[in-house]
CSV table of C-alpha atoms and ligand atoms in Angstrom, one decimal:
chain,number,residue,atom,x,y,z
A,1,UNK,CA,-26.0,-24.9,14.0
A,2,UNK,CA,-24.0,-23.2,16.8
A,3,UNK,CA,-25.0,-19.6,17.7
A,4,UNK,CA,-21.9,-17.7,18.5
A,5,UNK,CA,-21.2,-14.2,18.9
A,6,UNK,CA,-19.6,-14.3,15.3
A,7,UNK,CA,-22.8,-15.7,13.9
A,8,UNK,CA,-24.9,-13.7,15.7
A,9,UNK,CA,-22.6,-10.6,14.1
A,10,UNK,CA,-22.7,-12.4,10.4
A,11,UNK,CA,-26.9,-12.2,10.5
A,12,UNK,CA,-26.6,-8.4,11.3
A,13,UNK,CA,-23.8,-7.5,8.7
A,14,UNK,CA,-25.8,-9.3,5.6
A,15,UNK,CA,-29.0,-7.3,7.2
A,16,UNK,CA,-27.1,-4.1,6.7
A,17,UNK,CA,-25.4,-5.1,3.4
A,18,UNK,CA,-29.3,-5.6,2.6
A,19,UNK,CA,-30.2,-2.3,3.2
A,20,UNK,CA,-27.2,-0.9,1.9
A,21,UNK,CA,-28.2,-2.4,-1.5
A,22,UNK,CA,-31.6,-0.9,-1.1
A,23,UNK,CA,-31.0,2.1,-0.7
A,24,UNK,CA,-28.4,2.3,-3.5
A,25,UNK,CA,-30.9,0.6,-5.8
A,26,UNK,CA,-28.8,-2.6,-6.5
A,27,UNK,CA,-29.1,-6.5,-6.3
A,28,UNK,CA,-27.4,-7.8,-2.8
A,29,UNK,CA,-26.9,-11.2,-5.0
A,30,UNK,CA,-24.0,-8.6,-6.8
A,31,UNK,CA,-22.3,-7.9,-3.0
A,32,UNK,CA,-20.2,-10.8,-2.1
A,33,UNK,CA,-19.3,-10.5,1.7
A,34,UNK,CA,-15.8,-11.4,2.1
A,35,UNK,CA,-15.6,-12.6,5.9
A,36,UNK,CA,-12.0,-11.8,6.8
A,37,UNK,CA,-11.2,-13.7,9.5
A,38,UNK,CA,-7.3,-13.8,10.0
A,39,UNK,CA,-6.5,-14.3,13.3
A,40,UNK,CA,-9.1,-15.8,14.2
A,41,UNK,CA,-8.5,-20.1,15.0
A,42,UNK,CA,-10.1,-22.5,12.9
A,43,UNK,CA,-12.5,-23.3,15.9
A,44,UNK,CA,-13.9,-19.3,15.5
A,45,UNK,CA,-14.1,-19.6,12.0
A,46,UNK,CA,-16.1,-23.1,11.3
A,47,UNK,CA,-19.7,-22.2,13.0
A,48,UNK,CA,-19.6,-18.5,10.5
A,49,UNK,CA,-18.8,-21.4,8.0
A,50,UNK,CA,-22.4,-23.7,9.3
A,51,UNK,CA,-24.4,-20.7,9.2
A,52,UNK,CA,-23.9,-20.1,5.6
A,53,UNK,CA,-20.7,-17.9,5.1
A,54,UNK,CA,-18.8,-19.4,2.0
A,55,UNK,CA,-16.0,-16.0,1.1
A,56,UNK,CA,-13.5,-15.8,3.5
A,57,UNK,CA,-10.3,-13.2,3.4
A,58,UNK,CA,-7.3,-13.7,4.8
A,59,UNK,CA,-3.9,-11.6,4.6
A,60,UNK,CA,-1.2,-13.8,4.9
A,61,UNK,CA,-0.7,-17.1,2.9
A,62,UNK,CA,1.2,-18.8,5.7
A,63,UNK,CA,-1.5,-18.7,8.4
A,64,UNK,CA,-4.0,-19.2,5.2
A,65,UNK,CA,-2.1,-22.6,4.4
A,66,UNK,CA,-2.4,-23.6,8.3
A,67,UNK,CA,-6.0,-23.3,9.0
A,68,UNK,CA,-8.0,-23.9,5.6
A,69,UNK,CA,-6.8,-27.1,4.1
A,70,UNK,CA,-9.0,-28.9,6.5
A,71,UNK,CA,-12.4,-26.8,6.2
A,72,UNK,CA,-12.0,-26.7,2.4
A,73,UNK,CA,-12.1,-30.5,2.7
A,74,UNK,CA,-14.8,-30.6,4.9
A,75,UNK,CA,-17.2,-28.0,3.7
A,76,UNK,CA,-18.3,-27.7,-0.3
A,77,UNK,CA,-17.7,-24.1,-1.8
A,78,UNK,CA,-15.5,-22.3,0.4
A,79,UNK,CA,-13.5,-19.2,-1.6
A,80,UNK,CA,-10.5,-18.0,-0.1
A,81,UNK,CA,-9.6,-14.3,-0.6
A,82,UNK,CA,-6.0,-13.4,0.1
A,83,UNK,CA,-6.2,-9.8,0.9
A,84,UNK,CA,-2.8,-9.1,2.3
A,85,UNK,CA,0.5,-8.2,0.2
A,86,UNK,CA,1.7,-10.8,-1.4
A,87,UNK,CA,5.7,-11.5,-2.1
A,88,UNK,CA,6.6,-12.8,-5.1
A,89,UNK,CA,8.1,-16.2,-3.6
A,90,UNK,CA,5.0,-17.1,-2.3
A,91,UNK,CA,3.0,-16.4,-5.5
A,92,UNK,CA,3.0,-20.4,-6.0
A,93,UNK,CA,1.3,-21.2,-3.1
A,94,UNK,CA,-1.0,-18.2,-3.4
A,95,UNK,CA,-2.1,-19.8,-6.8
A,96,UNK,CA,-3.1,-22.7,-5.1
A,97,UNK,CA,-4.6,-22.2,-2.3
A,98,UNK,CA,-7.1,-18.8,-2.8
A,99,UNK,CA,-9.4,-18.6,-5.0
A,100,UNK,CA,-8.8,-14.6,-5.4
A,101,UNK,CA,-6.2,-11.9,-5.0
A,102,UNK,CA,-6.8,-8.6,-4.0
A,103,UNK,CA,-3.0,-7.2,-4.1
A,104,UNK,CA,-1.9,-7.6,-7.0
A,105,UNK,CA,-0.1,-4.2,-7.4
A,106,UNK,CA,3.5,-4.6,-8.7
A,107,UNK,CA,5.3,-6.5,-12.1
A,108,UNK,CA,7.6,-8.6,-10.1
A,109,UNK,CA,4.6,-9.8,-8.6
A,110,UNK,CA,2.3,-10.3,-12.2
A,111,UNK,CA,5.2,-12.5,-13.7
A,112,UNK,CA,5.8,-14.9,-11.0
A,113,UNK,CA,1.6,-15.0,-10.7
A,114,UNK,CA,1.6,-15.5,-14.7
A,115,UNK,CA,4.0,-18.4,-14.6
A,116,UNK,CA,2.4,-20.0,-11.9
A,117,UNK,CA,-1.4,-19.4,-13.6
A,118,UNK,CA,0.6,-21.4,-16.4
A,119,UNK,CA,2.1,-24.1,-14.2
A,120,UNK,CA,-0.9,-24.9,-12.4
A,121,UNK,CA,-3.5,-24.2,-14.9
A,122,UNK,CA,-5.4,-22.4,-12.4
A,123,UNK,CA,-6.1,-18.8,-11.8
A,124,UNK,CA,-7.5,-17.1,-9.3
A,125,UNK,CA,-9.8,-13.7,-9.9
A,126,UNK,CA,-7.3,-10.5,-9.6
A,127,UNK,CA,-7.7,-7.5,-8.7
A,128,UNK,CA,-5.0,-4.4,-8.8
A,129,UNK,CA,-4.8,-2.5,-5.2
A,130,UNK,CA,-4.6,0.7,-5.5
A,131,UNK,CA,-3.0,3.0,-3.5
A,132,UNK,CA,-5.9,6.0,-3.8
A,133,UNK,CA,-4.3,8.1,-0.4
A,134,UNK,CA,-0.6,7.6,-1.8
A,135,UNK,CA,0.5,6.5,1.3
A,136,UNK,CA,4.4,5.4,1.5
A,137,UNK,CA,3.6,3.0,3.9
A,138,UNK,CA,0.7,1.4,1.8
A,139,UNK,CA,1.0,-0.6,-1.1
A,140,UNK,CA,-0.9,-0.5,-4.3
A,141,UNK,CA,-0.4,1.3,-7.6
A,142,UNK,CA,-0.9,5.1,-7.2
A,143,UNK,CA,-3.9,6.1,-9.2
A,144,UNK,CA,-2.2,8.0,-11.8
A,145,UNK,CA,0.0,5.0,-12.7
A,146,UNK,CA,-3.1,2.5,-12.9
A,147,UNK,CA,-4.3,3.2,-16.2
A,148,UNK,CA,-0.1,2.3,-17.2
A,149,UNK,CA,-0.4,-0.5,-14.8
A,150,UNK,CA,-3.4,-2.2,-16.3
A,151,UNK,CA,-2.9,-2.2,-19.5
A,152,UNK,CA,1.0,-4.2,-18.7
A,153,UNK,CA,-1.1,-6.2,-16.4
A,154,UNK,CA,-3.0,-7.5,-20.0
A,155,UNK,CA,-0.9,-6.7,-22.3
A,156,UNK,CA,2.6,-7.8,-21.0
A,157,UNK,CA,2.2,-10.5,-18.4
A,158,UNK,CA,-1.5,-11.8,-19.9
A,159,UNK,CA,-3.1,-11.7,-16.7
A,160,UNK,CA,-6.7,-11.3,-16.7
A,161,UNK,CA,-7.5,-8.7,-13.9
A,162,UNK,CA,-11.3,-8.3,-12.7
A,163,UNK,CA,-11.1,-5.5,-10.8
A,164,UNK,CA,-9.2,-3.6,-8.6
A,165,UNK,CA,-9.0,-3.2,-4.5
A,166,UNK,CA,-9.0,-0.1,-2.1
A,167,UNK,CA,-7.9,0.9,1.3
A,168,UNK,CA,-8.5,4.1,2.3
A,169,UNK,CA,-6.6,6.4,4.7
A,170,UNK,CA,-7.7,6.0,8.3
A,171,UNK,CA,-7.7,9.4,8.9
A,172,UNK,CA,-10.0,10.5,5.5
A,173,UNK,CA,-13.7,10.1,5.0
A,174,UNK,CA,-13.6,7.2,2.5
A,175,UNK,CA,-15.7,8.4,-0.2
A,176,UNK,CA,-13.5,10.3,-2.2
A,177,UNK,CA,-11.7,6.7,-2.1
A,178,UNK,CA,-14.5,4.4,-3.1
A,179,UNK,CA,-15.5,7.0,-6.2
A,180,UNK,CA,-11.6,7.5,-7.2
A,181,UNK,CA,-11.6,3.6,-7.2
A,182,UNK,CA,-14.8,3.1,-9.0
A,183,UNK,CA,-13.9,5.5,-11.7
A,184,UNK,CA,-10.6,4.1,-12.6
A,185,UNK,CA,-12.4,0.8,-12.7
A,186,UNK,CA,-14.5,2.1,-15.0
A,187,UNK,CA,-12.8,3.6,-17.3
A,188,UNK,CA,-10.7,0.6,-17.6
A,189,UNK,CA,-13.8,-1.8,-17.9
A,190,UNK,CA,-13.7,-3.6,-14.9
A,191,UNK,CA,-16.4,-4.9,-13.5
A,192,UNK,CA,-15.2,-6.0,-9.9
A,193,UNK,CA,-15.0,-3.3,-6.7
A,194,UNK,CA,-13.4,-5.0,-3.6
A,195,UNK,CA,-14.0,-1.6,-1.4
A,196,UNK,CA,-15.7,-1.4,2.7
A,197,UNK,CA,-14.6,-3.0,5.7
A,198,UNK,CA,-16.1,-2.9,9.1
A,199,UNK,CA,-16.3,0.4,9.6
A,200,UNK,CA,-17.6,1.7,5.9
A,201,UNK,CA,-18.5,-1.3,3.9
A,202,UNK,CA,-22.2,0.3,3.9
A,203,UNK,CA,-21.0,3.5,2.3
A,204,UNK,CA,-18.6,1.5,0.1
A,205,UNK,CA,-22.1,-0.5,-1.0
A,206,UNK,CA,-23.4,2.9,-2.0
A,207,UNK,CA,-20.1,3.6,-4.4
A,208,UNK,CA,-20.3,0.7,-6.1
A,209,UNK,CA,-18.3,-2.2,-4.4
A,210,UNK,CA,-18.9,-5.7,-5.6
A,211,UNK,CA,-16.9,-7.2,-2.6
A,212,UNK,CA,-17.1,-6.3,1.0
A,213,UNK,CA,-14.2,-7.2,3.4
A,214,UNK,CA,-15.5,-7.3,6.7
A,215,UNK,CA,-13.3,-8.4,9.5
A,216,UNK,CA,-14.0,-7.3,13.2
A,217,UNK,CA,-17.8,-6.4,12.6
A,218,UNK,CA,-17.8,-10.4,12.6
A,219,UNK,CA,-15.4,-11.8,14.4
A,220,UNK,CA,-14.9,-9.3,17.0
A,221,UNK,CA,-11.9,-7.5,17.8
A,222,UNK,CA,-8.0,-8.3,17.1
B,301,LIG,C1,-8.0,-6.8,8.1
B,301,LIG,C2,-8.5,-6.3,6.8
B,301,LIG,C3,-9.8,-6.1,6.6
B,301,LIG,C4,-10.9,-6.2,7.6
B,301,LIG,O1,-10.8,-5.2,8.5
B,301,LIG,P1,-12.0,-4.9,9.6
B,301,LIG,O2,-11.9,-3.5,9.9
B,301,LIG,O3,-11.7,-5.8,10.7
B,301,LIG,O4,-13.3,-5.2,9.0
B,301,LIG,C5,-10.2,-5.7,5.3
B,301,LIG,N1,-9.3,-5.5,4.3
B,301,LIG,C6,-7.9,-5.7,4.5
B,301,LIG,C7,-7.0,-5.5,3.4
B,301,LIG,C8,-7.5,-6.1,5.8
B,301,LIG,O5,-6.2,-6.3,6.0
């Protein structure tokens, strides 16, 4: 095993996801760290990969398709985690290569998604993102149009959605965020909180989240 930087960031993440989960009184086997290393070359990735890391997130299928194919092949159990936007013409190759989506957030995108679930008899985990700052510039479903969302989500398209995704303003203390999050989750029955990246995936912990997507606290900066 190599020690790089990266690894030597990956060993002090899990410790503070450990605490994290301490002090919020849950079981760190229910925090899946989702290493998000976009940007970062094969090469940067693959040691995080030896020391142990199997949930990687990446935000744009194209780059996604360029750099895993190989490491999937060569290590056992890698999950891919597209946590990007996703357009509707690349839902097919989405399908097949992660094994979960985080941005599921729009009907164009939950038919061509369905059909391709269909076609390739294969579905990833979903989750709705939700827009909880209702930021133009940020997509996701606003929170009062989740519940709506959801249930069209089941009910319409037949997609089976785990849980639902958050990004919270820059500029806000992320709380409010994580809690607005958890409680629509809730009262829709879903069990699954992608929520925290580098700079608050500790507090997210505290809020509920189920997934952690943590970026630069690993791989350095972008
Ligand atoms: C880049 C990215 C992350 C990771 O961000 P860091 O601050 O580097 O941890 C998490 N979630 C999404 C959606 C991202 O695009």
């Amino acid at each position: 095993m190599t020690v790089t930087p990266a690894t030597t960031n990956l060993e002090a993440v899990r410790d503070r996801i450990a605490r994290a989960c301490k002090d919020a009184g849950r079981d760190p086997a229910d925090v899946t760290l989702v290493a998000v290393s976009k940007t970062f070359a094969a090469e940067a990735v693959e040691p995080v990969i030896v020391a142990g890391q199997r949930a990687f997130g990446e935000n744009r299928v194209q780059e996604a398709k360029a750099k895993w194919p190989p490491l999937i092949e060569k290590y056992d159990g890698i999950a891919l985690h597209l946590i990007g936007p996703l357009q509707s013409n690349k839902a097919k190759e989405a399908v097949a290569l992660f094994d979960a989506i985080h941005s599921v957030d729009r009907a164009s995108l939950c038919e061509a998604l369905a059909k391709e679930i269909a076609a390739q008899g294969k579905a990833p985990t979903l989750f709705v993102q939700i827009n909880t700052g209702a930021e133009p510039q940020k997509a996701g479903v606003l929170p009062q149009e989740a519940d709506t969302f959801l249930a069209l989500c089941r009910d319409h398209y037949g997609l089976t959605i785990s849980g639902l995704m958050c990004i919270p303003p820059v500029d806000e203390a992320p709380g409010p965020h994580f809690a607005l999050t958890a409680k629509i989750a809730k009262r829709n029955g879903l069990a699954l909180l992608s929520m925290g990246m580098s700079g608050d995936f500790t507090e997210a912990i505290l809020f509920g989240a189920t997934h952690v997507r943590v970026g630069s606290a690993i791989f350095g900066g972008r």
